[in-house]
CSV table of C-alpha atoms and ligand atoms in Angstrom, one decimal:
chain,number,residue,atom,x,y,z
A,1,MET,CA,-16.8,-17.2,23.6
A,2,LYS,CA,-18.0,-18.4,20.2
A,3,ILE,CA,-16.2,-15.1,18.6
A,4,LYS,CA,-12.6,-15.9,19.7
A,5,ASN,CA,-10.4,-12.7,18.3
A,6,GLY,CA,-10.8,-10.1,15.8
A,7,ALA,CA,-10.5,-12.1,12.3
A,8,GLU,CA,-13.2,-14.1,13.6
A,9,TYR,CA,-15.5,-11.0,14.5
A,10,MET,CA,-14.7,-9.4,11.0
A,11,GLN,CA,-16.1,-13.0,9.7
A,12,SER,CA,-19.1,-12.5,11.7
A,13,LEU,CA,-19.9,-9.2,10.6
A,14,ARG,CA,-19.6,-10.8,7.1
A,15,ASP,CA,-22.5,-13.2,7.9
A,16,VAL,CA,-25.0,-11.2,8.7
A,17,ASN,CA,-26.4,-8.6,6.0
A,18,PRO,CA,-27.5,-5.4,7.5
A,19,LYS,CA,-29.1,-2.4,5.3
A,20,ILE,CA,-26.2,0.4,5.4
A,21,TYR,CA,-26.3,3.2,3.1
A,22,TYR,CA,-23.2,5.5,2.6
A,23,LYS,CA,-23.3,8.6,-0.1
A,24,GLY,CA,-26.3,7.3,-1.3
A,25,LYS,CA,-24.9,3.7,-2.0
A,26,ARG,CA,-25.6,0.5,0.0
A,27,ILE,CA,-22.5,-1.1,1.8
A,28,GLU,CA,-22.1,-4.7,0.9
A,29,ASP,CA,-19.3,-5.8,3.6
A,30,VAL,CA,-18.5,-3.3,6.1
A,31,THR,CA,-15.3,-5.1,6.7
A,32,ARG,CA,-13.9,-4.2,3.6
A,33,HIS,CA,-15.6,-1.1,2.7
A,34,PRO,CA,-13.1,2.0,3.2
A,35,ALA,CA,-15.7,4.2,4.8
A,36,THR,CA,-16.5,1.5,7.6
A,37,ALA,CA,-13.0,-0.9,7.7
A,38,PRO,CA,-11.3,1.5,9.7
A,39,HIS,CA,-14.4,1.7,12.5
A,40,VAL,CA,-14.3,-2.2,12.5
A,41,ARG,CA,-10.4,-2.6,12.9
A,42,ALA,CA,-10.9,-0.9,16.0
A,43,ALA,CA,-14.3,-2.4,17.2
A,44,ALA,CA,-12.2,-5.7,16.4
A,45,MET,CA,-9.1,-4.6,18.9
A,46,THR,CA,-11.4,-5.2,21.7
A,47,TYR,CA,-11.9,-9.0,20.7
A,48,ALA,CA,-8.2,-8.8,19.6
A,49,LEU,CA,-7.3,-7.8,23.4
A,50,ALA,CA,-8.9,-10.7,25.2
A,51,SER,CA,-7.0,-13.0,23.0
A,52,ARG,CA,-3.8,-12.1,24.3
A,53,GLU,CA,-2.5,-13.0,27.5
A,54,LYS,CA,-1.0,-9.7,28.8
A,55,TYR,CA,-4.5,-8.0,28.4
A,56,ARG,CA,-6.8,-11.2,29.2
A,57,ASP,CA,-7.1,-10.1,33.0
A,58,LEU,CA,-8.6,-6.5,31.9
A,59,ALA,CA,-10.2,-7.9,28.5
A,60,THR,CA,-12.4,-10.6,30.0
A,61,ALA,CA,-14.6,-11.6,33.1
A,62,THR,CA,-16.2,-14.1,34.5
A,63,SER,CA,-20.0,-14.2,34.0
A,64,HIS,CA,-21.9,-14.3,37.4
A,65,LEU,CA,-24.8,-15.9,35.0
A,66,THR,CA,-23.1,-18.6,33.5
A,67,GLY,CA,-19.7,-19.0,35.5
A,68,ASN,CA,-18.4,-18.6,31.9
A,69,VAL,CA,-15.2,-16.2,30.8
A,70,ILE,CA,-16.9,-13.6,28.6
A,71,SER,CA,-15.4,-10.9,27.0
A,72,ARG,CA,-15.7,-7.7,29.6
A,73,PHE,CA,-17.8,-5.8,27.3
A,74,THR,CA,-20.5,-8.4,28.1
A,75,HIS,CA,-20.2,-8.1,31.6
A,76,VAL,CA,-22.4,-7.3,34.5
A,77,HIS,CA,-20.5,-5.2,36.9
A,78,GLN,CA,-20.3,-7.4,40.2
A,79,ASN,CA,-18.0,-5.1,42.2
A,80,ILE,CA,-15.5,-1.8,42.6
A,81,GLU,CA,-12.5,-4.0,40.6
A,82,ASP,CA,-15.0,-4.5,37.7
A,83,LEU,CA,-15.6,-1.0,37.3
A,84,ILE,CA,-11.9,-0.1,37.7
A,85,LYS,CA,-10.8,-2.9,35.4
A,86,LYS,CA,-13.4,-1.5,32.8
A,87,ILE,CA,-11.4,2.2,33.1
A,88,LYS,CA,-7.9,0.5,32.6
A,89,LEU,CA,-9.2,-1.3,29.9
A,90,LEU,CA,-10.9,1.5,28.6
A,91,ARG,CA,-7.1,3.4,28.2
A,92,VAL,CA,-5.3,0.7,27.0
A,93,LEU,CA,-7.6,0.5,24.2
A,94,GLY,CA,-7.4,4.1,23.4
A,95,GLN,CA,-3.9,3.9,23.5
A,96,LYS,CA,-3.3,1.4,20.5
A,97,THR,CA,-6.6,2.4,18.4
A,98,ALA,CA,-6.2,6.5,19.4
A,99,THR,CA,-9.8,6.6,18.3
A,100,CYS,CA,-13.4,5.2,19.5
A,101,PHE,CA,-13.5,1.6,19.5
A,102,GLN,CA,-17.5,1.7,20.3
A,103,ARG,CA,-18.3,-1.1,22.4
A,104,CYS,CA,-18.4,0.2,25.3
A,105,VAL,CA,-21.8,2.1,24.5
A,106,GLY,CA,-23.5,-1.6,24.4
A,107,PHE,CA,-21.3,-2.6,27.3
A,108,ASP,CA,-23.1,0.5,29.5
A,109,GLY,CA,-26.5,0.2,27.9
A,110,ILE,CA,-26.4,-3.5,29.1
A,111,ASN,CA,-25.3,-2.4,32.8
A,112,ALA,CA,-28.1,0.2,32.9
A,113,VAL,CA,-31.1,-2.6,31.9
A,114,TYR,CA,-29.9,-5.1,34.0
A,115,SER,CA,-30.3,-2.9,37.2
A,116,VAL,CA,-33.1,-1.3,36.3
A,117,ALA,CA,-35.1,-4.4,35.1
A,118,TYR,CA,-34.4,-5.9,38.3
A,119,GLU,CA,-36.2,-2.8,39.9
A,120,VAL,CA,-39.1,-2.9,37.7
A,121,ASP,CA,-39.7,-6.4,38.4
A,122,GLN,CA,-39.3,-6.0,42.0
A,123,LYS,CA,-41.9,-3.5,42.4
A,124,LEU,CA,-44.5,-4.4,39.4
A,125,GLY,CA,-44.0,-8.1,39.8
A,126,THR,CA,-43.2,-8.1,36.1
A,127,ASP,CA,-40.5,-11.1,34.7
A,128,TYR,CA,-38.3,-8.5,32.4
A,129,LEU,CA,-35.0,-9.3,34.2
A,130,GLU,CA,-35.4,-13.0,33.6
A,131,ARG,CA,-35.8,-12.3,29.6
A,132,PHE,CA,-33.1,-9.8,29.7
A,133,LYS,CA,-30.6,-12.6,31.4
A,134,LYS,CA,-31.4,-15.0,28.7
A,135,TRP,CA,-30.7,-12.6,26.0
A,136,LEU,CA,-27.5,-11.5,27.8
A,137,ILE,CA,-26.1,-15.0,28.3
A,138,ARG,CA,-26.5,-15.3,24.5
A,139,ILE,CA,-24.4,-12.5,23.5
A,140,GLN,CA,-22.2,-13.5,26.2
A,141,ASP,CA,-21.5,-16.5,25.0
A,142,GLU,CA,-21.5,-16.1,21.3
A,143,ASN,CA,-19.5,-12.5,22.5
A,144,LEU,CA,-21.6,-10.3,20.3
A,145,MET,CA,-21.3,-6.6,19.9
A,146,VAL,CA,-24.2,-4.5,21.0
A,147,VAL,CA,-24.8,-1.1,19.9
A,148,GLY,CA,-26.6,0.8,22.8
A,149,ALA,CA,-29.1,2.8,21.2
A,150,MET,CA,-30.6,5.9,23.2
A,151,THR,CA,-30.4,9.1,21.2
A,152,ASP,CA,-33.9,10.1,19.1
A,153,PRO,CA,-33.9,12.8,16.7
A,154,LYS,CA,-36.1,14.6,19.0
A,155,GLY,CA,-37.8,17.1,16.1
A,156,ASP,CA,-38.9,20.0,17.9
A,157,ARG,CA,-37.2,20.6,21.1
A,158,SER,CA,-39.5,22.8,22.4
A,159,LYS,CA,-42.2,20.1,22.7
A,160,GLY,CA,-41.8,16.4,24.4
A,161,PRO,CA,-42.0,12.8,22.3
A,162,ALA,CA,-46.2,12.8,22.6
A,163,ASP,CA,-46.7,16.5,21.4
A,164,GLN,CA,-44.1,16.0,18.4
A,165,PRO,CA,-46.1,16.8,15.0
A,166,ASP,CA,-44.5,13.7,13.9
A,167,LEU,CA,-44.6,11.2,16.9
A,168,ASP,CA,-41.7,9.2,14.7
A,169,GLN,CA,-39.1,11.8,16.5
A,170,TYR,CA,-38.7,9.3,19.2
A,171,VAL,CA,-38.6,5.7,19.0
A,172,HIS,CA,-42.3,4.3,20.2
A,173,VAL,CA,-44.6,1.8,19.8
A,174,VAL,CA,-47.2,2.0,17.4
A,175,GLU,CA,-48.6,-1.4,18.0
A,176,ARG,CA,-49.4,-4.2,20.2
A,177,ARG,CA,-50.0,-7.5,19.5
A,178,ASP,CA,-50.2,-10.7,21.8
A,179,ASP,CA,-46.7,-12.2,21.3
A,180,GLY,CA,-45.0,-8.6,21.1
A,181,VAL,CA,-44.9,-4.9,19.9
A,182,VAL,CA,-44.3,-2.9,16.6
A,183,ILE,CA,-41.8,0.1,16.8
A,184,ARG,CA,-41.2,2.8,14.6
A,185,GLY,CA,-38.9,5.9,14.9
A,186,ALA,CA,-35.1,6.6,14.7
A,187,LYS,CA,-32.1,6.7,16.7
A,188,LEU,CA,-29.1,9.3,15.6
A,189,HIS,CA,-25.5,9.2,16.2
A,190,MET,CA,-25.4,5.7,16.8
A,191,THR,CA,-21.6,4.2,17.5
A,192,GLY,CA,-20.2,1.4,16.1
A,193,ALA,CA,-24.2,0.5,14.6
A,194,VAL,CA,-23.0,-0.8,11.3
A,195,ASN,CA,-20.5,-3.4,12.8
A,196,SER,CA,-22.7,-4.7,15.6
A,197,HIS,CA,-24.7,-8.0,15.9
A,198,GLU,CA,-27.6,-6.6,18.1
A,199,ILE,CA,-29.4,-3.1,18.9
A,200,LEU,CA,-30.2,-2.8,22.5
A,201,VAL,CA,-33.0,0.2,22.0
A,202,MET,CA,-33.4,2.1,25.3
A,203,PRO,CA,-35.5,5.6,26.0
A,204,THR,CA,-33.6,9.0,25.3
A,205,THR,CA,-34.9,10.6,28.4
A,206,ALA,CA,-37.2,10.7,31.5
A,207,LEU,CA,-40.8,10.2,30.4
A,208,ASP,CA,-44.5,10.6,31.9
A,209,GLU,CA,-47.6,8.6,32.0
A,210,ARG,CA,-48.7,10.8,28.9
A,211,SER,CA,-45.5,9.3,26.8
A,212,LYS,CA,-46.1,5.4,27.3
A,213,ASP,CA,-45.8,4.4,24.1
A,214,PHE,CA,-42.1,5.9,24.2
A,215,ALA,CA,-41.1,3.7,27.2
A,216,ILE,CA,-39.6,0.8,25.2
A,217,VAL,CA,-36.5,-1.0,26.2
A,218,CYS,CA,-36.0,-4.3,23.6
A,219,ALA,CA,-33.3,-6.1,21.5
A,220,ILE,CA,-33.2,-6.1,17.6
A,221,PRO,CA,-31.0,-8.3,15.3
A,222,ILE,CA,-29.0,-5.5,13.3
A,223,ASP,CA,-30.0,-7.2,9.9
A,224,HIS,CA,-33.8,-7.0,11.0
A,225,PRO,CA,-35.4,-6.4,7.6
A,226,GLY,CA,-37.2,-3.3,8.7
A,227,ILE,CA,-34.0,-1.3,10.0
A,228,THR,CA,-31.9,0.9,7.6
A,229,MET,CA,-29.1,2.6,8.6
A,230,ILE,CA,-26.9,5.7,6.9
A,231,PHE,CA,-23.5,6.0,8.0
A,232,GLY,CA,-22.2,9.5,8.6
A,233,ARG,CA,-19.8,11.7,6.8
A,234,GLN,CA,-16.7,12.9,9.0
A,235,ALA,CA,-14.0,15.6,8.3
A,236,SER,CA,-11.6,14.6,5.5
A,237,ASP,CA,-13.1,11.2,5.1
A,238,ASP,CA,-12.6,11.5,1.4
A,239,ARG,CA,-8.7,10.8,2.2
A,240,ARG,CA,-10.0,7.6,4.3
A,241,ASP,CA,-12.4,6.6,1.2
A,242,ARG,CA,-9.4,7.3,-1.2
A,243,LEU,CA,-7.3,5.0,0.7
A,244,GLU,CA,-4.6,7.6,1.3
A,245,TRP,CA,-2.6,6.1,3.8
A,246,ILE,CA,-0.5,8.9,4.8
A,247,ASP,CA,-3.0,12.1,4.3
A,248,SER,CA,-5.5,10.4,6.5
A,249,GLY,CA,-3.4,10.5,9.6
A,250,LYS,CA,-4.6,7.4,11.1
A,251,PRO,CA,-5.7,4.9,8.6
A,252,ARG,CA,-5.9,2.0,9.9
A,253,PHE,CA,-8.6,2.8,12.7
A,254,GLY,CA,-10.3,6.2,11.5
A,255,ALA,CA,-10.4,9.4,13.4
A,256,VAL,CA,-13.5,8.7,15.3
A,257,GLY,CA,-15.9,5.9,15.9
A,258,GLY,CA,-18.3,5.7,12.8
A,259,GLU,CA,-21.6,6.8,13.6
A,260,ALA,CA,-24.9,5.9,11.9
A,261,VAL,CA,-28.7,6.8,11.7
A,262,ILE,CA,-30.5,3.9,12.7
A,263,ALA,CA,-34.2,3.7,11.1
A,264,PHE,CA,-37.1,1.4,12.5
A,265,ASP,CA,-39.6,1.1,10.0
A,266,ASP,CA,-42.2,-0.9,11.7
A,267,VAL,CA,-40.2,-3.5,13.4
A,268,PHE,CA,-41.6,-6.3,15.2
A,269,VAL,CA,-40.1,-7.4,18.6
A,270,PRO,CA,-41.3,-10.4,20.2
A,271,HIS,CA,-42.1,-10.4,24.1
A,272,GLU,CA,-38.8,-12.2,25.0
A,273,ARG,CA,-36.8,-9.5,23.5
A,274,ILE,CA,-38.9,-6.5,25.5
A,275,PHE,CA,-37.2,-5.3,28.6
A,276,LEU,CA,-39.5,-2.4,29.5
A,277,ASN,CA,-42.7,-1.8,27.5
A,278,GLY,CA,-44.8,1.3,29.1
A,279,GLU,CA,-43.1,1.7,32.3
A,280,ALA,CA,-42.6,5.4,32.0
A,281,GLU,CA,-41.5,6.0,35.7
A,282,PHE,CA,-38.1,4.0,35.2
A,283,THR,CA,-37.0,5.1,32.0
A,284,GLY,CA,-35.4,8.2,33.6
A,285,THR,CA,-33.3,5.9,35.9
A,286,ILE,CA,-32.3,4.1,32.7
A,287,VAL,CA,-30.8,7.2,31.1
A,288,TYR,CA,-29.4,8.3,34.2
A,289,ARG,CA,-27.3,5.1,35.1
A,290,PHE,CA,-26.3,4.6,31.3
A,291,ALA,CA,-25.3,8.2,30.9
A,292,ALA,CA,-23.1,7.8,34.5
A,293,HIS,CA,-21.3,4.4,33.0
A,294,HIS,CA,-20.3,6.4,29.8
A,295,ARG,CA,-19.6,9.7,31.0
A,296,ALA,CA,-17.1,7.8,33.5
A,297,ASN,CA,-15.6,6.1,30.4
A,298,TYR,CA,-14.5,9.0,28.6
A,299,GLY,CA,-12.0,9.8,31.6
A,300,ALA,CA,-9.9,6.5,30.4
A,301,CYS,CA,-10.6,6.1,26.5
A,302,LYS,CA,-9.9,10.0,25.5
A,303,THR,CA,-7.0,9.5,28.0
A,304,GLY,CA,-5.5,6.9,25.8
A,305,ILE,CA,-6.1,8.8,22.8
A,306,MET,CA,-4.3,11.7,24.6
A,307,ASP,CA,-1.5,9.8,25.2
A,308,VAL,CA,-0.7,8.9,21.7
A,309,LEU,CA,-1.2,12.9,20.9
A,310,THR,CA,1.1,13.5,23.6
A,311,GLY,CA,3.3,11.1,22.3
A,312,ALA,CA,3.1,12.3,18.5
A,313,VAL,CA,3.9,16.0,19.8
A,314,ALA,CA,7.3,14.9,21.7
A,315,TYR,CA,8.3,12.9,18.6
A,316,LEU,CA,7.6,15.9,16.2
A,317,ALA,CA,9.4,17.8,18.7
A,318,GLN,CA,12.2,15.2,18.3
A,319,ILE,CA,12.3,15.3,14.4
A,320,GLN,CA,12.2,19.3,14.7
A,321,GLY,CA,15.4,19.3,16.8
A,322,THR,CA,12.9,21.5,19.5
A,323,ALA,CA,12.5,18.6,21.8
A,324,LYS,CA,15.1,20.1,24.5
A,325,GLY,CA,13.5,23.6,24.6
A,326,SER,CA,11.8,24.7,27.8
A,327,HIS,CA,9.0,25.6,26.7
A,328,ILE,CA,8.3,22.6,24.9
A,329,ARG,CA,8.8,20.6,27.9
A,330,GLU,CA,6.9,22.7,29.9
A,331,LYS,CA,3.7,22.4,27.2
A,332,ILE,CA,4.3,18.7,27.1
A,333,THR,CA,4.3,18.6,31.0
A,334,GLU,CA,0.9,20.5,31.0
A,335,MET,CA,-0.7,17.9,28.6
A,336,ILE,CA,0.5,14.9,30.7
A,337,HIS,CA,-1.0,16.6,33.7
A,338,LEU,CA,-4.3,17.3,31.8
A,339,SER,CA,-4.6,13.6,31.0
A,340,GLU,CA,-3.7,12.1,34.1
A,341,THR,CA,-6.3,14.5,35.9
A,342,LEU,CA,-9.0,13.1,33.4
A,343,TYR,CA,-7.9,9.2,34.2
A,344,SER,CA,-7.9,10.3,37.9
A,345,SER,CA,-11.6,11.3,37.8
A,346,SER,CA,-12.2,7.8,36.0
A,347,ILE,CA,-10.7,6.0,38.5
A,348,ALA,CA,-12.4,7.9,41.2
A,349,CYS,CA,-15.6,7.4,40.0
A,350,SER,CA,-15.0,3.5,39.7
A,351,ALA,CA,-13.5,3.3,43.2
A,352,GLU,CA,-16.5,5.6,44.5
A,353,GLY,CA,-18.9,2.9,42.8
A,354,GLU,CA,-21.7,1.1,44.7
A,355,ALA,CA,-24.2,-1.9,43.9
A,356,THR,CA,-27.6,-1.0,43.1
A,357,PRO,CA,-30.3,-3.6,44.6
A,358,SER,CA,-29.7,-5.8,41.3
A,359,GLY,CA,-26.5,-6.6,42.6
A,360,ALA,CA,-25.0,-4.7,39.5
A,361,TYR,CA,-22.2,-1.9,40.5
A,362,LEU,CA,-22.8,1.8,39.1
A,363,VAL,CA,-20.2,4.5,39.0
A,364,ASP,CA,-20.3,7.0,41.7
A,365,THR,CA,-22.6,9.7,39.4
A,366,MET,CA,-21.3,13.1,40.4
A,367,LEU,CA,-18.0,12.2,40.1
A,368,ALA,CA,-18.7,10.5,36.6
A,369,ASN,CA,-20.5,13.8,35.2
A,370,VAL,CA,-17.2,15.7,36.8
A,371,CYS,CA,-15.3,13.4,34.6
A,372,LYS,CA,-16.8,13.9,31.2
A,373,GLN,CA,-17.3,17.4,31.9
A,374,ASN,CA,-13.2,17.9,32.3
A,375,VAL,CA,-13.2,15.8,29.0
A,376,THR,CA,-14.8,18.9,27.3
A,377,ARG,CA,-12.2,21.2,28.6
A,378,PHE,CA,-9.0,19.0,29.3
A,379,HIS,CA,-9.2,17.2,25.9
A,380,PHE,CA,-9.5,20.6,23.8
A,381,GLU,CA,-6.9,22.3,25.9
A,382,VAL,CA,-4.5,18.9,25.1
A,383,ALA,CA,-5.6,19.4,21.5
A,384,ARG,CA,-4.7,23.2,21.5
A,385,LEU,CA,-1.2,22.6,23.0
A,386,ALA,CA,-0.6,19.9,20.5
A,387,ILE,CA,-1.6,22.0,17.7
A,388,ASP,CA,0.6,24.8,19.3
A,389,LEU,CA,3.4,22.5,19.7
A,390,ALA,CA,3.6,21.2,16.3
A,391,GLY,CA,3.5,24.6,14.3
A,392,GLY,CA,1.2,26.1,11.3
A,393,PHE,CA,2.9,22.9,9.1
A,394,ILE,CA,0.0,20.7,10.2
A,395,ALA,CA,-2.3,22.7,8.0
A,396,THR,CA,-0.1,23.5,5.2
A,397,MET,CA,1.7,20.3,4.0
A,398,PRO,CA,1.6,19.0,0.5
A,399,SER,CA,0.1,15.8,0.0
A,400,GLU,CA,1.2,12.3,0.0
A,401,TYR,CA,0.8,12.7,-4.0
A,402,ASP,CA,3.5,15.2,-3.9
A,403,LEU,CA,5.8,13.8,-1.6
A,404,HIS,CA,5.6,10.5,-4.0
A,405,SER,CA,5.6,12.6,-7.2
A,406,GLU,CA,8.9,12.5,-9.6
A,407,ASP,CA,8.5,16.3,-10.3
A,408,VAL,CA,7.9,18.2,-7.0
A,409,GLY,CA,8.8,14.8,-4.5
A,410,HIS,CA,12.4,16.0,-3.9
A,411,LEU,CA,11.2,19.6,-3.0
A,412,VAL,CA,8.8,18.2,-0.4
A,413,LYS,CA,11.6,16.5,1.1
A,414,LYS,CA,14.1,18.6,0.9
A,415,TYR,CA,11.9,21.9,2.7
A,416,PHE,CA,9.9,19.3,5.1
A,417,SER,CA,12.9,18.0,6.5
A,418,GLY,CA,13.9,17.7,10.3
A,419,VAL,CA,17.0,16.6,12.1
A,420,ALA,CA,19.6,14.6,9.6
A,421,ASP,CA,18.6,11.0,11.3
A,422,ILE,CA,15.1,10.8,10.9
A,423,PRO,CA,13.1,10.4,7.4
A,424,VAL,CA,11.5,13.3,6.2
A,425,GLU,CA,8.3,10.7,5.6
A,426,ASP,CA,8.1,10.3,9.9
A,427,ARG,CA,7.6,14.1,9.8
A,428,ILE,CA,4.7,14.1,7.5
A,429,LYS,CA,3.2,11.2,9.0
A,430,ILE,CA,3.3,12.3,12.5
A,431,GLY,CA,1.8,15.8,11.3
A,432,ARG,CA,-1.0,14.0,9.6
A,433,LEU,CA,-1.6,12.0,12.7
A,434,ILE,CA,-1.7,15.2,15.0
A,435,GLU,CA,-4.0,17.2,12.1
A,436,ALA,CA,-6.4,13.9,12.4
A,437,MET,CA,-6.5,13.9,16.1
A,438,THR,CA,-6.8,17.4,16.8
A,439,GLY,CA,-9.5,18.6,14.2
A,440,GLY,CA,-13.2,18.1,12.8
A,441,THR,CA,-14.9,15.2,14.2
A,442,ALA,CA,-12.7,13.9,16.6
A,443,MET,CA,-13.0,16.6,18.8
A,444,ILE,CA,-16.7,17.4,18.2
A,445,GLU,CA,-17.0,13.8,19.6
A,446,SER,CA,-15.5,14.7,23.0
A,447,MET,CA,-17.8,17.4,23.2
A,448,HIS,CA,-20.7,15.9,22.6
A,449,GLY,CA,-20.6,11.8,23.3
A,450,ALA,CA,-22.0,10.4,26.4
A,451,GLY,CA,-24.2,14.0,26.6
A,452,SER,CA,-23.4,17.3,25.9
A,453,PRO,CA,-21.6,19.5,28.2
A,454,GLN,CA,-24.9,21.2,29.7
A,455,ALA,CA,-26.5,17.7,30.3
A,456,GLN,CA,-23.4,17.0,32.9
A,457,ARG,CA,-23.6,20.8,34.1
A,458,ILE,CA,-27.5,19.7,35.1
A,459,MET,CA,-26.6,16.9,36.7
A,460,ILE,CA,-23.7,18.1,39.2
A,461,PHE,CA,-25.9,20.9,40.1
A,462,ARG,CA,-28.8,18.7,40.9
A,463,GLU,CA,-26.3,16.4,42.6
A,464,GLY,CA,-24.1,19.0,44.4
A,465,ASP,CA,-26.6,18.9,47.2
A,466,LEU,CA,-26.5,22.9,48.0
A,467,GLU,CA,-28.3,22.4,51.3
A,468,LYS,CA,-25.8,20.8,52.8
A,469,LYS,CA,-23.2,23.1,51.7
A,470,ILE,CA,-25.1,25.7,53.0
A,471,LYS,CA,-25.4,24.2,56.5
A,472,LEU,CA,-21.8,23.9,56.3
A,473,ALA,CA,-21.1,27.5,56.1
A,474,LYS,CA,-23.7,28.6,58.4
A,475,ALA,CA,-22.4,26.5,60.8
A,476,LEU,CA,-18.7,27.6,60.7
A,477,ALA,CA,-20.2,31.5,60.6
A,478,GLY,CA,-22.0,30.8,63.6
A,479,ILE,CA,-25.5,31.7,62.3
A,480,PRO,CA,-27.9,29.2,63.8
A,481,SER,CA,-29.5,26.8,61.6
A,482,LYS,CA,-33.9,26.5,61.6
A,483,ARG,CA,-33.4,23.5,64.3
A,484,ASP,CA,-31.4,25.6,66.6
A,485,LYS,CA,-33.7,28.6,66.0
A,486,LYS,CA,-36.7,26.4,67.0
A,487,LYS,CA,-35.4,24.8,70.1
A,488,LYS,CA,-34.8,28.5,71.5
A,489,LYS,CA,-38.1,29.0,71.1
B,1,SF4,FE1,-16.1,3.8,24.0
B,1,SF4,FE2,-14.8,6.1,24.7
B,1,SF4,FE3,-16.2,5.4,21.9
B,1,SF4,FE4,-18.0,6.0,24.1
B,1,SF4,S1,-16.1,7.1,23.0
B,1,SF4,S2,-17.6,4.2,22.9
B,1,SF4,S3,-16.3,5.3,26.1
B,1,SF4,S4,-14.7,4.5,23.1
B,2,FE,FE1,-18.6,8.4,22.4
């Protein structure tokens, strides 16, 4: 692996020069700008863990393409053990950063595209998988971070891609040349985009034959001159941007992953970087597999985050002298129960995974959808319990400027104190951590990341095999099935 640790990852980002805007100004160095640096540090943790003996087994894998040791985030799952190791790795990373470390999006994109490219080639005699393998070997050997770019702006949602008044609402091919294609459009909510090396463009939805120009899968270097990124605002980001170390709650890693708009302004993509080009019938499978992998993750990365939140609340109870209260213990027990329930579904959909025809393993898609659906409830319930236990003070605390003020600092220290042997600063820091982890952007990510709740419900209903369940009920109720009735005739 060319990039061996977090520091080398940071340096690799300084070696490229993508066009990124934030609050109307260009960001020159994402590793040092206060808006992006925390998110870069969170992603850097994926590199750091691979360099530590304790986590090496989880954070690295052996490439089935080269036999080399690679980051797990660039690996194509070869068996159920790989799927489970990924889940364990994501929980550890959630515990270490308490935020989104971003690198799983590209990871899931790699796995979805790999398995589908194989199937396209088998059916149509194309050579997409060979091209993809060549690109992937470089990603693996150099240990690059890939942003999986799926979500299009979608414009008027009552119309499909081909019927939009502005076709750029979906990324599409605007020109076909002998040596490649030119694409235009944008991707929104792109987690980790500003600190990735490569963009893996995928379609956002299942497409029909009329939408062939939108059926494009390809890879583009992050600093391609035709690409512009706009980094998004987050709740309380001014605290982060002003380097308010206590008030930002989670200063090292930020409240949530860090998302950006990626705009493609007539970007030329050469043939060797194109992995699907017009074969609309396969787009649904790419979206479906990508979504399943990413939904499986949420019971792991979010569980790691919930572990930290539970620890924060438990410590706050100690600071406030309430830790022994039976209702406090009961609510903390519930937080743990919900977290472990979520984790169980991540493990379950991995343990029930199966090989696709390419040999790449895919999680159980029904259980993955159930897992993410539960995140949209359990994480919110865990956050509700945390706010309940923390008390109203997380919304009314004076700022760190007042804590350190010569005029009023003594009042903050006196009236925000807890038990005698724990410094008041601990109470304020933990309060701010809980505030950051239960508010605004962090919780929105849990609801809508990896697809909004309705997207999972559609899949759960579709895969629920109601006909089979009806047959089971009929059999036990003594109602003859259609076949039995026919036999009697
Ligand atoms: Fe990974 Fe979770 Fe972030 Fe998705 S939300 S990229 S699974 S850490
Ligand atoms: Fe996410």
